[in-house]
XYZ file of C-alpha atoms in Angstrom:
398
model
C -13.209 27.998 11.457
C -9.998 26.355 9.826
C -6.872 25.962 11.429
C -4.338 26.127 8.292
C -0.828 24.253 8.978
C 2.071 26.654 7.131
C 5.144 25.268 5.982
C 7.860 27.298 7.631
C 10.727 27.469 5.106
C 14.411 28.341 6.112
C 17.432 28.950 3.621
C 20.214 26.822 5.476
C 23.619 26.500 3.594
C 21.875 26.794 0.186
C 19.021 24.174 1.038
C 15.523 24.411 2.069
C 14.236 23.108 5.252
C 10.597 22.400 5.215
C 8.852 21.526 8.480
C 5.686 20.656 6.998
C 5.357 16.751 6.496
C 3.407 17.133 3.626
C 5.515 19.382 2.076
C 8.629 16.767 2.612
C 6.496 14.339 0.672
C 5.258 16.262 -1.982
C 9.148 17.820 -2.636
C 10.140 14.085 -2.746
C 7.962 12.646 -4.913
C 8.550 15.640 -7.211
C 11.914 14.590 -7.110
C 13.770 17.093 -5.280
C 15.304 17.202 -1.940
C 13.207 17.997 1.092
C 15.058 18.294 4.633
C 15.437 15.079 4.816
C 14.052 11.801 3.726
C 10.346 11.311 4.434
C 9.430 8.284 6.675
C 6.245 6.897 5.991
C 4.640 4.280 8.350
C 1.003 3.145 8.870
C -0.663 2.915 5.872
C -1.774 0.106 3.940
C 1.614 -1.509 3.298
C 3.675 0.211 5.948
C 2.122 -0.658 9.048
C 2.777 -3.186 12.066
C 0.889 -6.392 12.747
C -1.429 -6.447 15.795
C 0.923 -8.472 18.084
C 4.365 -6.194 16.611
C 2.078 -3.067 17.475
C 1.627 -4.313 21.104
C 5.335 -5.438 21.657
C 6.373 -1.529 20.292
C 4.046 -0.021 22.865
C 5.534 -1.858 25.442
C 8.869 -1.035 24.218
C 8.001 2.646 24.434
C 6.261 2.286 27.680
C 2.857 3.416 26.269
C -0.043 2.152 28.065
C -3.448 2.587 26.652
C -5.104 3.162 23.558
C -6.811 0.723 20.927
C -5.637 -1.966 18.602
C -7.850 -0.714 15.757
C -7.573 -3.145 12.771
C -6.849 -1.266 9.503
C -6.520 -5.037 7.275
C -8.179 -7.833 8.750
C -6.419 -9.652 6.172
C -3.044 -8.959 7.257
C -4.321 -8.202 10.471
C -2.398 -5.021 10.661
C -3.202 -2.114 12.679
C -3.538 1.949 12.622
C -0.571 2.634 14.634
C -1.069 4.508 17.804
C -0.802 8.311 17.397
C 1.887 8.340 19.715
C 3.707 5.672 17.525
C 3.453 7.453 14.454
C 5.055 10.427 16.771
C 8.133 8.673 17.934
C 8.459 7.204 14.381
C 8.685 10.435 12.687
C 6.003 9.494 9.959
C 4.990 11.679 7.560
C 1.757 10.242 6.305
C -2.554 9.795 7.047
C -3.884 7.000 5.069
C -7.612 7.416 4.104
C -10.456 4.794 3.085
C -13.589 5.037 1.404
C -15.974 2.772 3.700
C -17.649 -0.651 2.800
C -21.780 0.194 1.470
C -23.997 0.498 4.352
C -25.538 -3.045 3.925
C -22.601 -4.873 4.750
C -21.467 -5.587 8.011
C -17.940 -6.754 8.675
C -17.806 -9.583 11.750
C -15.649 -12.317 13.079
C -17.332 -15.676 13.431
C -16.177 -18.643 15.482
C -16.582 -21.636 13.757
C -14.753 -24.704 15.670
C -11.030 -24.229 16.200
C -11.329 -21.164 13.349
C -12.686 -17.908 12.983
C -14.004 -16.601 10.086
C -15.121 -13.252 8.357
C -16.646 -12.305 4.572
C -15.956 -9.531 3.072
C -18.361 -7.323 1.227
C -17.793 -9.041 -2.242
C -19.013 -12.874 -0.751
C -15.005 -13.846 -0.459
C -14.544 -15.841 2.962
C -11.265 -15.945 5.435
C -10.232 -17.955 8.068
C -7.773 -18.063 10.657
C -6.618 -21.159 13.415
C -7.572 -19.741 16.457
C -4.549 -21.210 18.106
C -1.038 -19.372 16.898
C -3.101 -18.028 13.927
C -1.206 -14.774 13.176
C -3.097 -13.734 9.465
C -6.414 -14.871 7.699
C -6.043 -16.843 4.321
C -8.553 -17.747 1.715
C -11.699 -20.360 2.964
C -13.799 -19.952 -0.478
C -14.096 -17.988 -3.645
C -17.685 -16.771 -4.746
C -16.642 -17.755 -8.566
C -14.655 -20.711 -8.019
C -16.356 -23.479 -10.459
C -18.371 -20.534 -12.206
C -19.290 -20.458 -15.580
C -18.940 -17.649 -18.034
C -22.731 -16.871 -18.056
C -22.173 -17.119 -14.597
C -19.726 -14.880 -14.034
C -20.900 -11.925 -16.542
C -24.357 -12.171 -14.244
C -23.380 -12.533 -10.754
C -23.880 -9.914 -8.852
C -21.390 -7.028 -7.716
C -21.347 -4.530 -4.985
C -22.591 -1.195 -5.613
C -19.207 0.633 -6.336
C -21.339 3.924 -6.404
C -23.349 3.612 -3.171
C -23.435 6.859 -1.188
C -22.659 5.257 2.193
C -19.369 4.505 1.099
C -18.285 7.874 0.535
C -20.508 9.536 3.788
C -18.572 11.821 5.478
C -15.641 11.023 3.659
C -14.615 15.060 2.375
C -15.184 16.342 5.705
C -12.610 13.933 7.277
C -9.761 14.254 4.910
C -10.566 17.803 4.820
C -10.425 17.988 8.423
C -6.848 15.962 8.217
C -5.805 18.462 5.622
C -6.375 21.468 8.285
C -5.497 20.070 11.288
C -2.631 17.556 10.357
C 0.348 18.810 8.446
C 0.710 15.150 7.251
C 0.491 13.921 3.401
C -2.892 11.854 2.306
C -2.697 8.764 0.785
C -5.998 7.489 -0.427
C -6.057 3.924 -0.659
C -7.905 1.637 -2.713
C -10.515 -0.823 -1.565
C -9.298 -4.121 -3.482
C -6.637 -5.500 -4.937
C -5.665 -4.816 -8.368
C -7.321 -6.205 -11.753
C -5.228 -9.324 -11.275
C -5.110 -9.771 -7.454
C -8.705 -9.262 -7.364
C -9.180 -11.690 -10.461
C -7.661 -14.543 -7.778
C -9.917 -13.309 -4.962
C -13.249 -14.020 -6.495
C -12.124 -17.066 -8.908
C -9.165 -18.402 -6.507
C -5.541 -18.450 -7.370
C -5.265 -21.993 -8.978
C -8.385 -21.308 -11.555
C -7.358 -18.026 -12.082
C -4.002 -19.728 -13.345
C -5.842 -22.243 -15.203
C -8.086 -19.863 -16.619
C -5.179 -18.164 -18.213
C -3.416 -21.328 -19.531
C -6.731 -22.733 -20.798
C -9.963 -20.702 -20.189
C -9.014 -17.216 -21.236
C -12.427 -16.112 -22.304
C -13.571 -16.267 -18.612
C -10.784 -14.456 -17.700
C -11.421 -11.479 -19.827
C -14.665 -11.589 -18.939
C -13.879 -11.641 -15.466
C -11.193 -8.727 -15.307
C -13.417 -6.741 -17.725
C -16.440 -6.496 -15.187
C -13.924 -5.695 -12.453
C -12.146 -2.935 -14.495
C -15.457 -1.689 -15.071
C -16.493 -1.764 -11.232
C -13.219 -0.056 -10.277
C -13.654 2.659 -12.857
C -17.070 3.398 -11.155
C -15.876 3.173 -7.550
C -12.295 5.783 -8.319
C -15.145 8.218 -10.456
C -16.916 8.552 -6.793
C -14.184 8.097 -4.678
C -12.326 11.012 -6.610
C -15.115 12.760 -6.871
C -15.475 13.417 -3.307
C -11.744 13.794 -2.183
C -9.835 13.921 -5.218
C -8.420 17.809 -4.671
C -7.617 17.229 -1.094
C -5.335 13.840 -1.238
C -1.555 14.134 -2.420
C -0.812 10.065 -3.196
C -3.569 7.736 -4.466
C -2.771 3.702 -4.000
C -3.445 1.174 -6.753
C -1.545 -1.729 -7.728
C -1.478 -5.471 -8.215
C 1.418 -8.171 -7.163
C 3.030 -8.961 -10.119
C 6.358 -10.755 -8.867
C 7.331 -13.747 -6.684
C 10.817 -14.401 -5.795
C 12.697 -14.516 -8.682
C 10.777 -13.005 -11.367
C 7.298 -12.308 -12.495
C 4.210 -14.710 -11.563
C 2.835 -15.609 -14.862
C 3.359 -15.044 -18.606
C 4.308 -11.284 -19.347
C 2.551 -12.058 -22.551
C -0.696 -12.274 -20.477
C 0.300 -9.146 -18.068
C 0.702 -6.953 -21.536
C -2.609 -8.594 -23.386
C -4.985 -8.659 -20.453
C -4.015 -6.546 -17.423
C -1.629 -3.716 -18.316
C -4.145 -2.058 -21.082
C -6.804 -2.037 -18.042
C -4.447 -0.899 -15.745
C -3.973 1.676 -17.981
C -7.390 3.115 -18.636
C -7.839 2.398 -14.555
C -5.050 5.077 -13.987
C -5.793 7.215 -17.073
C -9.438 7.508 -15.167
C -7.590 8.483 -12.026
C -5.077 10.952 -13.388
C -8.471 13.050 -14.875
C -9.760 13.636 -11.858
C -7.090 14.176 -9.277
C -3.439 15.857 -9.392
C -2.137 13.067 -6.706
C 0.614 11.115 -7.435
C -0.276 7.508 -8.616
C 1.456 4.933 -5.963
C 1.809 1.447 -7.646
C 1.989 -1.443 -4.983
C 3.418 -4.557 -6.399
C 5.417 -7.262 -4.503
C 7.835 -9.269 -5.387
C 11.017 -9.298 -7.987
C 8.867 -6.635 -11.016
C 12.104 -5.416 -12.566
C 10.962 -6.561 -16.207
C 7.530 -4.638 -15.332
C 8.879 -1.645 -14.554
C 8.999 0.229 -18.029
C 5.361 -0.737 -18.583
C 4.124 0.399 -15.133
C 5.797 3.909 -16.229
C 4.606 3.991 -19.618
C 0.944 3.436 -17.909
C 1.689 6.648 -15.728
C 2.477 5.443 -12.504
C 4.754 7.886 -10.510
C 5.793 6.020 -7.148
C 6.252 2.202 -6.693
C 5.958 0.489 -3.817
C 7.105 -1.525 -1.768
C 10.313 -1.944 -3.299
C 11.817 -5.930 -2.366
C 15.319 -4.927 -3.195
C 15.959 -8.827 -1.914
C 14.166 -9.902 -5.046
C 15.989 -10.931 -8.257
C 17.328 -7.883 -10.161
C 15.554 -5.591 -7.682
C 18.942 -4.078 -5.911
C 18.395 -0.659 -4.778
C 21.610 0.883 -6.501
C 20.378 -0.586 -10.053
C 16.937 0.282 -9.729
C 17.650 4.375 -8.696
C 20.043 4.620 -11.864
C 18.090 2.916 -14.208
C 14.657 3.914 -13.407
C 15.196 7.100 -10.873
C 14.347 9.992 -13.192
C 10.616 8.212 -13.686
C 9.684 6.832 -11.007
C 9.861 7.758 -6.993
C 10.366 4.241 -4.475
C 8.470 4.068 -1.390
C 9.663 1.278 1.042
C 12.880 -0.617 0.552
C 13.960 0.037 3.418
C 15.475 -3.299 5.053
C 15.156 -7.146 4.218
C 11.743 -7.988 6.216
C 13.461 -11.317 7.122
C 17.715 -11.085 7.328
C 17.646 -7.870 8.909
C 14.742 -6.847 10.682
C 13.563 -10.268 11.918
C 16.857 -11.942 12.166
C 19.272 -9.435 12.328
C 20.955 -7.460 15.319
C 20.159 -3.107 15.704
C 23.513 -2.402 14.154
C 22.849 -4.813 10.728
C 19.460 -2.942 10.905
C 21.035 0.878 11.100
C 23.720 -0.195 8.336
C 21.279 -1.382 6.187
C 19.019 1.442 6.546
C 21.841 4.095 5.823
C 22.988 1.560 2.692
C 19.067 2.193 1.181
C 19.236 5.605 1.747
C 22.447 6.530 0.460
C 21.145 4.063 -3.010
C 17.412 5.690 -3.397
C 17.734 9.268 -1.614
C 19.712 11.490 -3.703
C 18.150 14.078 -5.830
C 14.788 12.967 -4.173
C 12.493 10.538 -5.393
C 12.469 8.252 -2.116
C 10.018 7.839 0.988
C 11.673 5.761 3.844
C 9.164 2.887 4.684
C 9.626 -0.874 5.945
C 9.514 -3.545 2.809
C 5.559 -3.998 3.207
C 4.382 -4.224 6.937
C 6.440 -5.072 9.568
C 5.328 -8.734 10.877
C 5.133 -9.746 14.319
C 8.170 -11.784 15.102
C 10.119 -8.342 14.350
C 11.821 -7.111 17.523
C 10.925 -3.667 18.935
C 14.412 -2.735 19.303
C 14.910 -3.159 15.529
C 11.587 -1.388 14.522
C 13.191 1.678 16.553
C 16.332 1.409 15.242
C 15.131 1.097 11.670
C 12.848 4.692 11.920
C 15.587 6.183 13.745
C 18.358 5.808 11.866
C 16.162 6.882 8.810
C 15.581 9.872 10.606
C 18.655 10.914 11.732
C 20.655 10.179 8.487
C 18.036 10.969 5.998
C 19.258 14.219 6.520
C 19.742 16.075 3.028
């Protein structure tokens, strides 16, 4: 027996007030104003570090519950359901699983602990004082072009990746009112290149070994096309948002030559997004950290609907500028407050003022999902986290 959450719509003062998180998100991403600015907390790019999660639960007097790791690399969690309610989150993240042939496990190696992902990339974390994992080895580092061509990749279509997924997502749709976002299992074509090859070697390839770069990126794209076709065959009709991305920017601008981006990476991103759009009506959410102002027209051109995390303190990424120049074509997901100056080191009043400013800039006309600028870190005072979301909830009413 199915249980349906119906959106209760009441006209008040010429506006429609929506009670469903799903409708709130969908309305905002259609560039219309729902009852209030939607809030995202708990996804791959807007969750909270394990240590911060424990502090936040203590702040609200919440006992019990598990710390379930969402991403071991970042050490972020799936937040406690009670926190999701307290902080008014409107989203539900979903993932495919690793193949059944892969088993995740931490290993102790002296003063570090490690894990290896399904691709063979190894990660390490200091046992004492370590907050995150860092790269410890890249499976394609030092490999020749022929070796890159023939190195075995995981099976993107393995049925165990998707076993039970449709039932799980249907259950979320039927028994919750949250908007469902389907996350990618990897970084984008650029990011996954350096996860396999190493950051330094990937940049060297751009400068002096372009054939190796072309071979590897073509193989990664082919893997992604096969994965997403299978993934969306299972749940494409059940999700409202699909996440892809590539971290293209640093604090001051692009990480590498725009010429390389437009010749190597952009065409592949376009192919991937085109395939996704053929298999779902969900909005395309593109995650890219840093100052990516120069690339925003490119992203719009290849079919991106939603930009995340909207790093408003990076060069040329001011909230009022982005909304004015790109707000008709893009929705913004993130942009809530400067994570260092305000969230980690500011007062609760600073947080409140910053949140109001971002809502004033991004909110008019819809096209905005309020969230942190990437995940909330371990050093953010829990009182600032509470202030961040409560201000958005109260001030974000249309």
